[in-house]
Short mmCIF file of C-alpha atoms and ligand atoms in Angstrom, two decimals:
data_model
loop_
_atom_site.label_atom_id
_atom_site.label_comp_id
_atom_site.label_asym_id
_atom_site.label_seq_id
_atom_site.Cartn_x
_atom_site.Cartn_y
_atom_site.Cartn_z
CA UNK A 14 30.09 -12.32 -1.10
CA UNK A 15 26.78 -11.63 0.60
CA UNK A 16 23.26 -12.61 -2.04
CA UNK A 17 20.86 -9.93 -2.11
CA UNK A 18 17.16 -9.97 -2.91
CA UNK A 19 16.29 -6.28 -4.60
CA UNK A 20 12.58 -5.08 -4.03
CA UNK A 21 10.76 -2.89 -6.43
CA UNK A 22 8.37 -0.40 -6.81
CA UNK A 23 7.37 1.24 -9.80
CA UNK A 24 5.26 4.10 -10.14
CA UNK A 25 4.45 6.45 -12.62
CA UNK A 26 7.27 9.32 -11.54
CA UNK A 27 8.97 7.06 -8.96
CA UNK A 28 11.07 3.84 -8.51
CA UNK A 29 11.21 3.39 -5.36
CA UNK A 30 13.96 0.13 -4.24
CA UNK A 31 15.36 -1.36 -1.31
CA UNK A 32 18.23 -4.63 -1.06
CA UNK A 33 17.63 -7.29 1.64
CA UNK A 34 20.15 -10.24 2.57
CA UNK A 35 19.30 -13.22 1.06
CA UNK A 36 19.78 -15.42 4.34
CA UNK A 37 17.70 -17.97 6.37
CA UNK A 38 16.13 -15.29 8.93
CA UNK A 39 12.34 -15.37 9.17
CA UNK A 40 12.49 -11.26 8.76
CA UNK A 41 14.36 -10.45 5.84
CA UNK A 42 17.55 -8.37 6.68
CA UNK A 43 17.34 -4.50 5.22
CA UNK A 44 20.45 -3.63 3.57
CA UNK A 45 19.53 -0.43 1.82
CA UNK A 46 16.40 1.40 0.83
CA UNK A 47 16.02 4.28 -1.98
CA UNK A 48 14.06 5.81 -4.28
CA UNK A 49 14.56 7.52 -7.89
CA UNK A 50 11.96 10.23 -8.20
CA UNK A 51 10.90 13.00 -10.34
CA UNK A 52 11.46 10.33 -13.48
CA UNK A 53 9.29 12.77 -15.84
CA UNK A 54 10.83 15.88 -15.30
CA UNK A 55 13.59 16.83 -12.49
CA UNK A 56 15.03 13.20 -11.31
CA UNK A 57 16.58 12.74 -7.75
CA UNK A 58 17.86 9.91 -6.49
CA UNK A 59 18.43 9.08 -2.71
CA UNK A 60 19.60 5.93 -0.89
CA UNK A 61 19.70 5.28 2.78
CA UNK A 62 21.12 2.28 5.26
CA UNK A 63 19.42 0.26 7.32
CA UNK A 64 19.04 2.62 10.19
CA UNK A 65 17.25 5.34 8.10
CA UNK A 66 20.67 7.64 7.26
CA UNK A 67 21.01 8.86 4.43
CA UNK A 68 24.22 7.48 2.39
CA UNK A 69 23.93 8.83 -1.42
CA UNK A 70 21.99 11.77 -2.88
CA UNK A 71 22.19 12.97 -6.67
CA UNK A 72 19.66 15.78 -7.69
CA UNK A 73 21.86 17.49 -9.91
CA UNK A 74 20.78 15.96 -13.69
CA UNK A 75 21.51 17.23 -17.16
CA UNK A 76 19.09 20.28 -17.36
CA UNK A 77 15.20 19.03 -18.82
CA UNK A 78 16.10 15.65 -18.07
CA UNK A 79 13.89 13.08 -17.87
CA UNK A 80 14.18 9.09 -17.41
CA UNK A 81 12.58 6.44 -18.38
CA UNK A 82 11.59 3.25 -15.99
CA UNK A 83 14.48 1.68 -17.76
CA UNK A 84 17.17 4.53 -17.11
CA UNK A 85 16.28 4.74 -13.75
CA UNK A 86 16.68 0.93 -13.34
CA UNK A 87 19.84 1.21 -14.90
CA UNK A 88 21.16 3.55 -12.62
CA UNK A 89 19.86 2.04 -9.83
CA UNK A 90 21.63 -1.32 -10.78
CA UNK A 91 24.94 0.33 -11.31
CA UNK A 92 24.75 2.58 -7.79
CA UNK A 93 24.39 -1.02 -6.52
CA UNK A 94 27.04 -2.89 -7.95
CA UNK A 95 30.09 0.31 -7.34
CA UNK A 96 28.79 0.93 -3.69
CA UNK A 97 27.49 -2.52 -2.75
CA UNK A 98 29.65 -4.56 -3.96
CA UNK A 99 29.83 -6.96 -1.19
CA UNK A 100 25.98 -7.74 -2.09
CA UNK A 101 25.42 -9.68 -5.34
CA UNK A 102 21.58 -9.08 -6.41
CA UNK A 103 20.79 -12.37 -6.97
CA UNK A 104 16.62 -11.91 -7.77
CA UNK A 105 14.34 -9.23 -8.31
CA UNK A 106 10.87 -8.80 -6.45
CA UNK A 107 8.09 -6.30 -7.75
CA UNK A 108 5.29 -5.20 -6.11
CA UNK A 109 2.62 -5.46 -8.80
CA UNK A 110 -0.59 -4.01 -7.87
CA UNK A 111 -3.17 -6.23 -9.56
CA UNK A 112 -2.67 -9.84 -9.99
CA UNK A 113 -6.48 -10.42 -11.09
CA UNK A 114 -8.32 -13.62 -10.18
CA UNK A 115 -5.95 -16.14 -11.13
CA UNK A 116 -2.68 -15.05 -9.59
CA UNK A 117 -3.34 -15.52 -5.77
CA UNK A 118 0.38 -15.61 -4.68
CA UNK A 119 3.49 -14.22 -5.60
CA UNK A 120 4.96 -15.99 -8.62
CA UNK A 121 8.37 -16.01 -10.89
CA UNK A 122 7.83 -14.06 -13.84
CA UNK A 123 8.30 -15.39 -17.56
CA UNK A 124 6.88 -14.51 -20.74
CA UNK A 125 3.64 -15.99 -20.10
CA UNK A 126 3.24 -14.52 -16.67
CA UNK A 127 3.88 -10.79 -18.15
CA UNK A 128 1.66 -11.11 -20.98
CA UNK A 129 -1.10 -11.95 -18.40
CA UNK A 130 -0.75 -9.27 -16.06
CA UNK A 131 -0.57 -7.27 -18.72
CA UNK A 132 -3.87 -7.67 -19.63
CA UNK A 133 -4.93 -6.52 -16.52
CA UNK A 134 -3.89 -2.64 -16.84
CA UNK A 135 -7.09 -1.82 -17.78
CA UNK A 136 -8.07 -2.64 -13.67
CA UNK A 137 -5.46 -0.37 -12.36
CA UNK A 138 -4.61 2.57 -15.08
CA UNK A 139 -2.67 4.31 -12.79
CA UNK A 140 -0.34 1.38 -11.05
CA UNK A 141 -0.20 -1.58 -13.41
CA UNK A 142 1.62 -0.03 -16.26
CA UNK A 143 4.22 1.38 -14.56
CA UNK A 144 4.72 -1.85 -12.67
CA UNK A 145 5.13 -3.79 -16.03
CA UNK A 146 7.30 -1.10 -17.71
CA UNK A 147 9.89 -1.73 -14.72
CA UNK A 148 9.26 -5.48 -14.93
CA UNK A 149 9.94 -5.32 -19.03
CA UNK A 150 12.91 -2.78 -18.12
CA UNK A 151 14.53 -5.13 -15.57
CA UNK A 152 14.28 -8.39 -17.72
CA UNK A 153 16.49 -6.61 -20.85
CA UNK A 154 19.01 -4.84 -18.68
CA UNK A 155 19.54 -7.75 -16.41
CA UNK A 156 17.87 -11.03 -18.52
CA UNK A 157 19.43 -13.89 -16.50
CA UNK A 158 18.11 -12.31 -13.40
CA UNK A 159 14.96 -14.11 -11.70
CA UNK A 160 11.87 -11.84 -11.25
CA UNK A 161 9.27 -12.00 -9.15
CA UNK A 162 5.57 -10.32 -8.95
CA UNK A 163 4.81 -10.20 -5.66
CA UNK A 164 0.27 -8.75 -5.70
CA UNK A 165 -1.45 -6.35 -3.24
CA UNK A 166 -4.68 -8.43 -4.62
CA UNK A 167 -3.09 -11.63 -4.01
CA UNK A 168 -3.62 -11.46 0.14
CA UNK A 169 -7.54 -11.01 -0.42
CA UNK A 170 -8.41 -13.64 -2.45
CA UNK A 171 -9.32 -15.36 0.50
CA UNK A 172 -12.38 -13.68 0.87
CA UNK A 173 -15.98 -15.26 0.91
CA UNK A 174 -17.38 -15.14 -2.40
CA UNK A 175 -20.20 -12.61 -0.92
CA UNK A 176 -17.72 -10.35 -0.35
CA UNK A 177 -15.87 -10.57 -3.49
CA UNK A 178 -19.57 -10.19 -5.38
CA UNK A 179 -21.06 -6.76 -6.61
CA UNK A 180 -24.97 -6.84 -7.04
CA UNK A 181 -24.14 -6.96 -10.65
CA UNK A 182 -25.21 -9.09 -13.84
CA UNK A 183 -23.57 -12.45 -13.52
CA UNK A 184 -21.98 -11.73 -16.62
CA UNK A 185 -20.00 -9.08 -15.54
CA UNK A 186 -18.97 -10.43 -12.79
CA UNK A 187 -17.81 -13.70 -14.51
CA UNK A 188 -15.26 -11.59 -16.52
CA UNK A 189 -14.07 -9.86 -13.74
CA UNK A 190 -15.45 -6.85 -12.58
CA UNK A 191 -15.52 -7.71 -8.84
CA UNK A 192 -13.97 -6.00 -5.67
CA UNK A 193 -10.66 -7.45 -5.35
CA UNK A 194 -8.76 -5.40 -2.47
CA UNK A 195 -5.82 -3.61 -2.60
CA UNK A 196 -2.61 -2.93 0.19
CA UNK A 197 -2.63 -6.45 0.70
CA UNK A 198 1.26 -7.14 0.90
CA UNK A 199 0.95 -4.83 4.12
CA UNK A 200 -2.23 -6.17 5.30
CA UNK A 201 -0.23 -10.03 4.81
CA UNK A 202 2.87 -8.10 6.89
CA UNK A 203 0.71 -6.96 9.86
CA UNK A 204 -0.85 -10.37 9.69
CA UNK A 205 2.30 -12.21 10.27
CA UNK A 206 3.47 -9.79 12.75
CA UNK A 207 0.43 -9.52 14.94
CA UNK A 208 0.59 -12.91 16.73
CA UNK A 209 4.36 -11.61 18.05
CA UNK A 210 1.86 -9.39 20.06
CA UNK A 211 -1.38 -10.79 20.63
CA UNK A 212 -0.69 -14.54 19.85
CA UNK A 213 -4.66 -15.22 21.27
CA UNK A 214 -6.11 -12.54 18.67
CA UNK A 215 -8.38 -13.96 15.74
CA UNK A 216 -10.30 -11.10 14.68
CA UNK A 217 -8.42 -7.96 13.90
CA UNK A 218 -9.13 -4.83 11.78
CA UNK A 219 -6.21 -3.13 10.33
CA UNK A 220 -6.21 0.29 9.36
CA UNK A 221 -3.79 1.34 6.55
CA UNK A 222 -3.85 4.70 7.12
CA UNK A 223 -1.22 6.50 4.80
CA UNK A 224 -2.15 8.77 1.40
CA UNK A 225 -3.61 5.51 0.24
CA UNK A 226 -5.27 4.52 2.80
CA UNK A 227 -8.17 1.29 3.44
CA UNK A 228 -8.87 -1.05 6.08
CA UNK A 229 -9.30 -4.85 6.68
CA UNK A 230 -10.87 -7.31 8.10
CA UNK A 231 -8.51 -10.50 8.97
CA UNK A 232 -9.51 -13.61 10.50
CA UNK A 233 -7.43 -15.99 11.69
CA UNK A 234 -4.98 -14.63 9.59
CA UNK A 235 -6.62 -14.27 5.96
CA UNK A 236 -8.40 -11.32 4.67
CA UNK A 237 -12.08 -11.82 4.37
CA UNK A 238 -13.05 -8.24 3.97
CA UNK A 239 -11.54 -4.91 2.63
CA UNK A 240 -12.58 -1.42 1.95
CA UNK A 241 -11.14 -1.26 -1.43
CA UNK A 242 -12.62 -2.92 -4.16
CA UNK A 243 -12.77 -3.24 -8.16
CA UNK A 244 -9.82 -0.50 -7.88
CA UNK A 245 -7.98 1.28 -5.05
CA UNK A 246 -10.18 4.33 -5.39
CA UNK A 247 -13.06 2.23 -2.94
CA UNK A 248 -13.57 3.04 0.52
CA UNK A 249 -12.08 5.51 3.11
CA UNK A 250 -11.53 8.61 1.61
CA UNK A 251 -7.86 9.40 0.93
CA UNK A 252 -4.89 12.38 0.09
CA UNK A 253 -6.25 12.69 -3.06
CA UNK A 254 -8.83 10.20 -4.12
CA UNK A 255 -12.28 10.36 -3.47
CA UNK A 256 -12.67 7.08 -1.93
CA UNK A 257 -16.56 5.11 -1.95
CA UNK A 258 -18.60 7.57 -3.73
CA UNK A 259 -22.30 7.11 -5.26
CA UNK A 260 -21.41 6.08 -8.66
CA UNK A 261 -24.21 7.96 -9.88
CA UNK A 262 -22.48 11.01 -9.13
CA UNK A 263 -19.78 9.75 -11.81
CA UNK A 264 -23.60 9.22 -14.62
CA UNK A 265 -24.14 13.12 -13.41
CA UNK A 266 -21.24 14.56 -14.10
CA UNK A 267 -20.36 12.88 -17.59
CA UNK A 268 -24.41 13.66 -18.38
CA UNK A 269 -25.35 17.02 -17.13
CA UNK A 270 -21.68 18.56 -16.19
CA UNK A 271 -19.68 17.81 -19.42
CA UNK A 272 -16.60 15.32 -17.66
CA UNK A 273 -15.00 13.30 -20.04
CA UNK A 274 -13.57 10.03 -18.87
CA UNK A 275 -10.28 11.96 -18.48
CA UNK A 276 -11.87 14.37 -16.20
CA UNK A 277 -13.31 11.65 -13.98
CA UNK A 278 -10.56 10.16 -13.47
CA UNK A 279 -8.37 13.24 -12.73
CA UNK A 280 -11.51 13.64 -10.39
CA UNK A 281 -11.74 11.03 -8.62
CA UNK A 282 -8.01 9.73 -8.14
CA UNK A 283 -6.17 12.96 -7.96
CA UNK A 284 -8.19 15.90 -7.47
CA UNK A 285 -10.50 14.82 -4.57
CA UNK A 286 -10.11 13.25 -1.26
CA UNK A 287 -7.94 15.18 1.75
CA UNK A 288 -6.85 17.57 -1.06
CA UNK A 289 -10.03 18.05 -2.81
CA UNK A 290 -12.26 18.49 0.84
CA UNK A 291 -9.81 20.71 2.17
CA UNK A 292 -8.39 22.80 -0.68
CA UNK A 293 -5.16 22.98 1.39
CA UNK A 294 -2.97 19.88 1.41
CA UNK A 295 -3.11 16.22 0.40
CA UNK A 296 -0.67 15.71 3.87
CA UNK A 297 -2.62 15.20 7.22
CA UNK A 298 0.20 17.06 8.40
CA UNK A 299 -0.85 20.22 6.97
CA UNK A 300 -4.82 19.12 7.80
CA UNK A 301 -4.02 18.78 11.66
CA UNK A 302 -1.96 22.26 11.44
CA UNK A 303 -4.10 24.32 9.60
CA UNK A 304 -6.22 26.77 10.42
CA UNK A 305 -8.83 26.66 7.51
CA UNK A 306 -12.17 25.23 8.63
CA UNK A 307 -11.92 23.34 5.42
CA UNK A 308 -8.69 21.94 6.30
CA UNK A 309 -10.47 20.89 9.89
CA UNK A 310 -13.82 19.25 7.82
CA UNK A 311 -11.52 17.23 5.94
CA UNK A 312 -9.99 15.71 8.88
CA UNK A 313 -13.44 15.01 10.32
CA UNK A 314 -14.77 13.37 7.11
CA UNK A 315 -11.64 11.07 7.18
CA UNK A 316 -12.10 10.12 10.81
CA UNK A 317 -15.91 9.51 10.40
CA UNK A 318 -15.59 7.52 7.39
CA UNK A 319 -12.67 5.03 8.97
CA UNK A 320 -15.57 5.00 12.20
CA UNK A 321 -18.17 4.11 9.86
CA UNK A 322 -16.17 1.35 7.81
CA UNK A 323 -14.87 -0.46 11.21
CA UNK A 324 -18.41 -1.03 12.03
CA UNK A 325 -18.76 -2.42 8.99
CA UNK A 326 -15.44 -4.59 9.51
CA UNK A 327 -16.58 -5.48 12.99
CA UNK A 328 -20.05 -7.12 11.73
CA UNK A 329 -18.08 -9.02 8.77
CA UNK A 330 -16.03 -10.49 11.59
CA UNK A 331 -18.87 -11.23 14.12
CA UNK A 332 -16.85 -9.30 16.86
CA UNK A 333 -13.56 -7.71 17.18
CA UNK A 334 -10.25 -9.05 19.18
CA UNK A 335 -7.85 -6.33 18.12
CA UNK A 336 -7.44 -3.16 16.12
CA UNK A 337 -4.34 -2.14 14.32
CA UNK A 338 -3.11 1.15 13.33
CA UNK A 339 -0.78 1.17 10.30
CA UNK A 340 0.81 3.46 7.30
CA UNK A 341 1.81 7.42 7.65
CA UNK A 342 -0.82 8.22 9.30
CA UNK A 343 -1.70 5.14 11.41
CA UNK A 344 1.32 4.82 12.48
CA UNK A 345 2.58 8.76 12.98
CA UNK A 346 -0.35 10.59 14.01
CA UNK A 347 -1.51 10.11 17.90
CA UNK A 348 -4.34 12.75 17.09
CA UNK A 349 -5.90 10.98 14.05
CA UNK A 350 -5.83 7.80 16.58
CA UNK A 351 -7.19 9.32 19.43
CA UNK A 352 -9.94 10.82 17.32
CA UNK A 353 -11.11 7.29 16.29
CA UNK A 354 -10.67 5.61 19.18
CA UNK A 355 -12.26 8.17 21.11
CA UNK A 356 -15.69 7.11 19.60
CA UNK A 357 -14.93 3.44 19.95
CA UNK A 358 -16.16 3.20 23.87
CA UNK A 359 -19.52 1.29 22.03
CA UNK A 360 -16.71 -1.44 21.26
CA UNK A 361 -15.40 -0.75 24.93
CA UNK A 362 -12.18 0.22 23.49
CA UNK A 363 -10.44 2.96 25.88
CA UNK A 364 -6.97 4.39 25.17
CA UNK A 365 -3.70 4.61 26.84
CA UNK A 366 -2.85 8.43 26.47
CA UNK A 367 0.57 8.35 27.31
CA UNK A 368 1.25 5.15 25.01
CA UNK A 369 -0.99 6.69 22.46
CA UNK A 370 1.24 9.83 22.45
CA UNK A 371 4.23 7.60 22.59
CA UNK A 372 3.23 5.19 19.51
CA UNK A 373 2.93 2.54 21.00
CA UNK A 374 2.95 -0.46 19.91
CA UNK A 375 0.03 -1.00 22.41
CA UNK A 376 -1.55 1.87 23.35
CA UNK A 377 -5.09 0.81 24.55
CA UNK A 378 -5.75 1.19 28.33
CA UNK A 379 -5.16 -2.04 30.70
CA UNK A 380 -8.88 -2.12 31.00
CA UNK A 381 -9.75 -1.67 27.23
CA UNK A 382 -12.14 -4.75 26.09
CA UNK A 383 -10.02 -4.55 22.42
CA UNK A 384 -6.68 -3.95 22.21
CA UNK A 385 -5.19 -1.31 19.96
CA UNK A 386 -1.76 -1.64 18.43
CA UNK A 387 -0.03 0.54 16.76
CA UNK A 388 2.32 -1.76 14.20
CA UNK A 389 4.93 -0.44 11.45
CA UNK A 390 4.21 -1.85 8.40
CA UNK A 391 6.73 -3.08 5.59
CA UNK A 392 5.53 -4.03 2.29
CA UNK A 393 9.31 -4.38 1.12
CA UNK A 394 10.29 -6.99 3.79
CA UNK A 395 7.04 -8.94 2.48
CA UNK A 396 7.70 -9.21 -1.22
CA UNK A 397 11.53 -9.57 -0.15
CA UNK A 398 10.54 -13.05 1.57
CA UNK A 399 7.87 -13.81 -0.97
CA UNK A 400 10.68 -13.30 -3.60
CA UNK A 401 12.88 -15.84 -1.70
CA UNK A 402 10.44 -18.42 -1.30
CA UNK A 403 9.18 -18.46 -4.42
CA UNK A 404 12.90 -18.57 -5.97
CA UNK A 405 13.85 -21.72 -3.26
P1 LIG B 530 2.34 6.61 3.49
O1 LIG B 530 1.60 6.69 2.20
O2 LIG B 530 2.03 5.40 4.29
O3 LIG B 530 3.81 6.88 3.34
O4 LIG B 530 1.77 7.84 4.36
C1 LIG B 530 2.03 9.15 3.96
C2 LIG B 530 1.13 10.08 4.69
O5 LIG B 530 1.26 9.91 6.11
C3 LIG B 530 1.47 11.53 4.45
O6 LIG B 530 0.85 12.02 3.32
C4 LIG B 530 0.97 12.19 5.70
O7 LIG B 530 -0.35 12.63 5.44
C5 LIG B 530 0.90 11.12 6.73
N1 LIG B 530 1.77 11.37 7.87
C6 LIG B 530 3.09 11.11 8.02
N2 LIG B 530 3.53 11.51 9.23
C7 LIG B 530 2.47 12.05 9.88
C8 LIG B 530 2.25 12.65 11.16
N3 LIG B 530 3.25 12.78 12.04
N4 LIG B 530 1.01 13.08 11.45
C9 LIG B 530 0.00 12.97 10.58
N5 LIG B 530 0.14 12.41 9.36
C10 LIG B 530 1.35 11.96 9.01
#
C-alpha cells in the first residue's frame, strides 16, 4: 500500500484538501485534490485526479445543513479511506497563515505548538482560527496521526530587519506589531522552481496575482521584501480587500463617519478592493468583460498599483534579473500581463505577444533586458514536502 501525505486548507466556509505520494521525488506526486465548501450553509463537496477531472461530486445535503470544520474533516477522511484505499494517509500538513516571529519553518504540531499559534489569531481574524479549528478537528478524529503547520509568514522571515520595522514606538514593535508577509508558501514554490528556468537569475519579483494578491522581492532565493505586511490586507489592492490604504482614513471613519470596528473590517477585507472600486465583480474576469467604466477603473487601479509596488521591489533589490507572473490572475490573464509589462520598457522589459497570449512560461521578447515568466504556482506541493521533511 502506497503512504500518502494529506494537505490542508482551512477557511472559514471552505476545506479545501489534496493527497500526495509519500515517495522520494523532489516534486511531490498529486494524487487527488478537493475541496468541501459552503460549510455554513449549503455544503458541496468535489474531488478531482491528478489531471484536473473531476472524480466525486456530492451537493445534495440534508436540507439547512451546515458542517462544522470537524464534520467536514470527517467526511473528507472517510471519502479517502472507501475510494483511496490503496493510499494510507500517513501525516497531515496545514497551511497555517501566521506563524508569528518565532515559528520560521514548518514544524510538527503538539500541544505546545497549538497553544502558541493560537495566540496569534488576533494577527489574522479572518485565517488563523479557522486554520486551528481544522488543526484541533484533525488531532481528535485522527489522534495518532502526525500534523504539521506548514506558515505563509514563515518564507519572509528572512527579511532585513528595516524591512520587517514600522516607524513605530519600539515598544510596539517589540511585541509584535511588525509587517510580516503573507503568500509565502507560494512565493518559497516559485523560488524553488525558478532556477529550472533561469538558473543565472538572483533578483526576481514575483507577482501573486490571484483574489489575494501581493508581490515579492526574492534574492538569491529568500524573501527580503513583500507587499503585505502586519496582515494580508497590505499592499496591491485585491478582489475584495482594500489593500495599502492611509490608515488615517480607518481614524476618519470610526471618528466622523460612525464605523465600528466591525464595519472596518467588513470594509476593508470584504467590501473594498476589485469589488468595492468596481461595484460589479470581485473576478477580473468579469472586470476585463464588462462594460461599466467602473468595472474598467478598477482594472486600471490594480494594474497601476502592481506598477507602482515593482518599482518599489526593484529598488529593494538594487536591480531586477527576472519577473514572475503567478496566481489566477498572473498566471490566466495575458491582458492584465500585457498591461503591466507594457509600461515596463523604463526596465527595458519588452514582451513576446504570441508567448504572452500563449502563457508562457517565458513570454518576454528575445531582446527583453528582464525576463518575464509566467510560472504556476502550488502552495499544496510546498507544504506536502515541508510535511515530509519535517516528519523524516
Ligand atoms: P486564485 O485566488 O489564485 O485562485 O485566483 C482567483 C482569481 O483569478 C479569480 O478571482 C479571477 O479574478 C482570476 N482569474 C482566473 N482566471 C482568469 C482569467 N482567465 N483572466 C483573468 N482573471 C482570471
Amino acid at each position: 500500500m502506497e503512504q500518502g501525505i494529506l494537505v490542508i486548507n482551512a477557511g472559514s466556509s471552505s476545506i479545501k484538501f489534496a493527497v500526495f505520494g509519500n515517495g522520494d521525488s523532489l516534486e511531490p506526486e498529486l494524487r487527488v485534490k478537493g475541496q468541501m465548501e459552503g460549510l455554513a450553509s449549503d455544503p458541496s463537496f468535489q474531488v478531482k485526479n491528478a489531471e484536473g477531472r473531476k472524480i466525486d461530486q456530492r451537493d445534495e445535503w440534508p436540507h439547512g445543513s451546515a458542517l462544522s470544520h470537524a464534520s467536514a474533516l470527517r467526511y473528507i477522511l472517510d471519502w479517502l479511506r472507501e475510494k483511496m484505499g490503496q493510499t494510507q494517509v500517513v501525516a497531515a500538513g496545514h497551511r497555517v497563515v501566521h506563524g508569528g516571529l518565532v515559528y520560521d519553518r514548518a514544524v510538527r504540531l503538539d500541544a505546545r505548538v497549538i497553544a502558541d499559534l493560537e495566540q496569534l489569531a488576533p494577527l489574522a481574524p479572518l485565517h488563523q482560527p479557522h486554520n486551528m479549528a481544522a488543526i484541533r478537528a484533525l488531532a481528535e478524529i485522527a489522534p495518532d496521526l502526525p500534523q504539521v503547520a506548514c506558515f505563509d509568514t514563515a518564507f519572509h522571515r528572512t527579511q532585513p530587519r528595516v524591512a520587517q520595522l514600522f516607524a513605530l514606538p519600539r515598544a510596539l514593535l517589540d511585541s509584535g506589531v511588525r509587517r510580516y508577509g503573507f503568500h509565502g508558501l507560494s512565493y518559497e514554490y516559485i523560488a524553488h522552481k525558478l532556477p529550472d528556468y533561469a538558473p543565472e537569475v538572483k533578483r526576481v519579483v514575483v507577482a501573486h496575482l490571484g483574489s489575494g494578491a501581493s508581490m515579492c522581492a526574492i534574492r538569491d532565493g529568500k524573501s527580503i521584501e513583500s507587499t503585505m505586511g502586519f496582515t494580508t490586507v497590505d499592499g496591491l489592492p485585491m478582489g475584495t480587500r482594500t489593500g495599502g490604504m492611509d490608515p488615517g482614513v480607518v481614524l476618519y471613519l470610526m471618528q466622523d463617519r460612525g464605523y465600528d470596528v466591525k464595519a472596518i473590517e467588513k470594509l476593508l477585507y470584504k467590501e473594498s478592493g476589485l469589488l468595492g472600486l468596481s461595484g460589479v465583480s470581485n473576478d477580473m474576469r468579469d472586470l476585463l468583460t464588462s462594460t461599466d467604466p467602473h468595472a474598467a477603473e478598477a482594472v486600471d487601479v490594480f494594474v497601476y498599483q502592481v506598477l507602482k509596488y515593482l518599482g518599489a521591489l526593484t529598488a529593494a533589490l538594487d536591480g531586477l534579473d527576472a519577473l514572475v507572473f503567478t496566481a489566477g490572475i498572473g498566471e490566466n490573464s495575458p491582458e492584465i500581463r500585457e498591461r503591466v509589462c507594457s509600461r515596463l520598457e523604463w526596465l527595458g522589459i519588452r514582451l513576446d505577444q504570441t508567448a504572452n497570449q500563449q502563457g508562457g512560461p517565458r513570454i518576454s521578447a528575445v531582446d527583453s533586458a528582464i525576463p518575464v515568466w509566467v510560472i504556476p504556482t502550488n502552495e499544496e506541493s510546498m507544504i506536502a514536502r515541508h510535511t515530509r521533511q519535517v516528519l523524516r
